[in-house]
Amino acid sequence: MAGRIEKLFGIKYPIIQAGMIWCSGWELAAAVSNSGGLGIIGSGSMYPDVLREQIKQCKLATEKPFGVNVPLLYPDIEKHMDIIVEEEVKIVFTSAGNPATWTSWLKERGITVVHVVANTKFAKKCEEVGVDAIVAEGFEAGGHNGREETTTMVLIPMIKEVCGLPLIAAGGIGSGKAMAAALCLGADAVQVGSRFAASVESSAHENFKNTIIQTGDGATELTLKELVPVRLIKNAFYHQVQEAYKRDASVEELKALLGHGRAKKGMYLGDLEEGELEIGQVSATIHEIKPAGEILKEMVEEYNYVIGKIETL
Ligand code: NDP
């Protein structure tokens, strides 16, 4: 029986692929949507003309629903939003900002709006401003993250207590078993990032994909909280940040160290030393680069197997 998220988006499985800068272009989004999940184009790393082209390609590659993720910190956000409307994108995931800013504008234009939160305060705010569903993202997640450091295991039931919106769990979910755990906690669906970053269709550089499948436990950390908290791999750039902390670097010094385009350098151009490599803790459990459709199929099969076992207890 279709759940709230499958009905909201018109998809077969309650699996959403996360919008990830430099990883989720149209190839990945279309592959996930064609396999029964919801594919998302990550617009944060795209100039406006690139985003338009990516949406057009995605529409050619799939007839299934797909969405666009817009980080609200994006400098040219008005242009992105206009393109989304002009290209008739039906689903937008907003993140890294206040859901009050764009929700009504998008909804007035017939767009389903999902916002990413990491705490109960913003979950309640989403409900107040008319968001259609929320992604609750725990501490384990890669990339931008909340300051509270609440793990997915704690965050999902906490949000469920205060917010009645359809709930998508994110952070640490890369398998059918983790999906079953999240749904048992009360989530309606899951959002999966890191597992799809290491897929064939991910636009990440091969160096980054190969790094993801080689990481072990303790390989990532949530850092740079003075700027925007971000979980990244402990590479040479990360150690430069640690050195800066040891000498009590100011926010301005940290900004200068981060500079411009670090994420592109690492994840897209494959500079494993000087680049920023954003990935979740779950990377420690990812050992192979696979096609997105295969990843999704394996997740569904494992989920069904685990739920079948739970039902016989
Ligand atoms: P930087 O300021 O370090 O660099 C901006 C990067 O984005 C550059 O590589 C640039 O490409 C590209 N870019 C695309 N459009 C624009 C634009 N209109 N103006 C300037 N640069 C643009 O930022 P980050 O790379 O760390 O982050 C980029 C965006 O992604 C931000 O909006 C950020 O909020 C978002 N983000 C989202 C994350 C998530 O988890 N969803 C995680 C991290 C970032 P070029 O090098 O070719 O100039």
Coordinates of N, CA, C and O and ligand atoms in Angstrom, one line a residue, residues 19-22 43-48 69 71-76 80 95-96 137 142-144 230 258-264 267 276 278, ligand 1:
G19 N 19.8 15.7 -2.8 CA 20.5 16.7 -3.7 C 21.9 16.9 -3.2 O 22.0 17.4 -2.1
M20 N 22.9 16.6 -4.0 CA 24.3 16.7 -3.5 C 25.1 17.5 -4.5 O 25.2 17.1 -5.6
I21 N 25.7 18.6 -4.0 CA 26.5 19.4 -4.9 C 27.6 18.6 -5.5 O 28.2 17.7 -4.9
W22 N 27.8 18.8 -6.8 CA 28.8 18.1 -7.6 C 28.6 16.6 -7.8 O 29.4 16.0 -8.5
S43 N 21.2 21.7 -7.1 CA 21.4 22.9 -7.9 C 22.5 23.8 -7.2 O 23.0 24.7 -7.9
G44 N 22.9 23.5 -6.0 CA 23.8 24.4 -5.2 C 25.2 24.6 -6.0 O 25.7 25.7 -5.8
S45 N 25.6 23.7 -6.8 CA 26.9 23.9 -7.5 C 26.7 24.3 -8.9 O 27.7 24.3 -9.7
M46 N 25.5 24.6 -9.3 CA 25.2 24.9 -10.7 C 25.0 26.4 -11.0 O 24.1 27.0 -10.3
Y47 N 25.6 27.0 -12.0 CA 25.3 28.3 -12.4 C 23.9 28.2 -13.1 O 23.5 27.1 -13.5
P48 N 23.1 29.3 -13.1 CA 21.7 29.2 -13.6 C 21.6 28.5 -15.0 O 20.7 27.7 -15.2
N69 N 16.9 20.3 -5.6 CA 17.3 20.8 -4.3 C 17.9 22.2 -4.4 O 18.8 22.4 -5.2
P71 N 19.8 24.9 -2.0 CA 20.3 25.4 -0.7 C 20.0 26.9 -0.7 O 20.3 27.6 -1.6
L72 N 19.3 27.3 0.4 CA 18.9 28.7 0.5 C 20.0 29.7 0.6 O 19.8 30.9 0.6
L73 N 21.2 29.2 0.8 CA 22.4 30.0 0.8 C 22.9 30.4 -0.6 O 23.8 31.2 -0.7
Y74 N 22.3 29.8 -1.6 CA 22.8 30.0 -2.9 C 22.8 31.5 -3.3 O 21.7 32.1 -3.2
P75 N 23.9 32.0 -3.9 CA 23.9 33.5 -4.1 C 22.9 34.0 -5.2 O 22.4 35.1 -5.0
D76 N 22.7 33.2 -6.2 CA 21.8 33.7 -7.3 C 20.4 33.0 -7.2 O 19.8 32.6 -8.2
H80 N 17.6 30.8 -9.9 CA 17.3 29.4 -9.8 C 15.8 29.1 -9.7 O 15.2 28.3 -10.4
S95 N 16.9 23.7 1.5 CA 17.7 23.3 2.6 C 18.6 24.5 3.0 O 18.7 25.5 2.3
A96 N 19.2 24.3 4.2 CA 20.2 25.3 4.7 C 19.7 26.7 4.7 O 20.2 27.7 4.2
E137 N 17.3 15.5 9.1 CA 18.6 15.0 8.8 C 19.5 14.9 10.0 O 19.7 16.0 10.7
G142 N 26.3 13.6 5.5 CA 27.4 14.3 4.9 C 27.0 15.7 4.5 O 25.8 16.1 4.5
G143 N 28.0 16.5 4.2 CA 27.7 17.9 3.7 C 27.2 18.8 4.8 O 27.5 18.6 6.0
H144 N 26.4 19.8 4.5 CA 25.8 20.7 5.4 C 25.0 20.0 6.5 O 24.3 19.0 6.1
V230 N 29.7 21.4 8.4 CA 29.8 20.5 7.3 C 30.6 19.2 7.7 O 31.6 19.3 8.4
L258 N 39.1 28.4 3.8 CA 38.1 27.7 2.9 C 38.2 28.2 1.5 O 38.2 27.4 0.5
G259 N 38.3 29.5 1.3 CA 38.4 30.1 0.0 C 37.2 29.8 -0.9 O 36.1 29.6 -0.4
H260 N 37.4 29.8 -2.2 CA 36.3 29.7 -3.1 C 36.5 28.3 -3.9 O 37.6 28.0 -4.3
G261 N 35.4 27.6 -4.0 CA 35.4 26.4 -4.8 C 36.2 25.2 -4.3 O 36.6 24.3 -5.0
R262 N 36.3 25.1 -2.9 CA 37.0 23.9 -2.3 C 36.3 22.6 -2.6 O 36.9 21.6 -2.8
A263 N 34.9 22.7 -2.6 CA 34.1 21.5 -2.8 C 34.2 21.0 -4.2 O 34.4 19.8 -4.5
K264 N 34.2 22.0 -5.1 CA 34.4 21.6 -6.6 C 35.8 20.9 -6.7 O 35.9 19.9 -7.4
M267 N 35.4 17.3 -4.9 CA 34.4 16.3 -5.3 C 34.3 16.2 -6.8 O 34.0 15.1 -7.3
E276 N 37.6 19.9 -0.7 CA 36.7 19.6 0.4 C 35.9 18.3 0.0 O 35.3 18.4 -1.1
E278 N 32.9 16.1 0.9 CA 31.7 16.0 1.8 C 31.1 14.7 1.7 O 30.6 14.3 0.6
Ligands
NDP1 P1 32.0 28.2 -2.7 O1 31.6 29.6 -2.4 O2 33.3 27.7 -2.1 O3 32.1 28.0 -4.2 C1 30.9 28.2 -5.1 C2 31.0 27.1 -6.1 O4 29.7 27.0 -6.7 C3 32.0 27.3 -7.1 O5 32.7 26.1 -7.4 C4 31.2 27.8 -8.3 O6 31.7 27.2 -9.5 C5 29.8 27.2 -8.1 N1 28.7 28.2 -8.4 C6 27.6 27.8 -9.0 N2 26.8 28.9 -9.1 C7 27.4 29.9 -8.6 C8 27.1 31.3 -8.5 N3 26.0 31.8 -8.9 N4 28.0 32.1 -7.9 C9 29.2 31.6 -7.4 N5 29.5 30.3 -7.5 C10 28.7 29.5 -8.1 O7 30.8 27.3 -2.2 P2 30.6 25.8 -2.0 O8 31.1 25.1 -3.2 O9 31.0 25.3 -0.6 O10 29.0 25.7 -2.0 C11 28.2 26.0 -3.2 C12 26.7 26.0 -2.9 O11 26.3 24.7 -2.5 C13 26.3 26.9 -1.8 O12 25.0 27.5 -2.2 C14 26.1 26.0 -0.6 O13 25.1 26.5 0.2 C15 25.7 24.7 -1.3 N6 26.0 23.6 -0.5 C16 25.1 22.6 -0.2 C17 25.4 21.5 0.5 C18 24.3 20.5 0.9 O14 24.6 19.7 1.7 N7 23.1 20.6 0.3 C19 26.7 21.2 0.9 C20 27.7 22.2 0.5 C21 27.3 23.3 -0.2 P3 33.0 27.8 -10.2 O15 34.1 27.2 -9.4 O16 33.0 27.2 -11.6 O17 33.0 29.3 -10.2

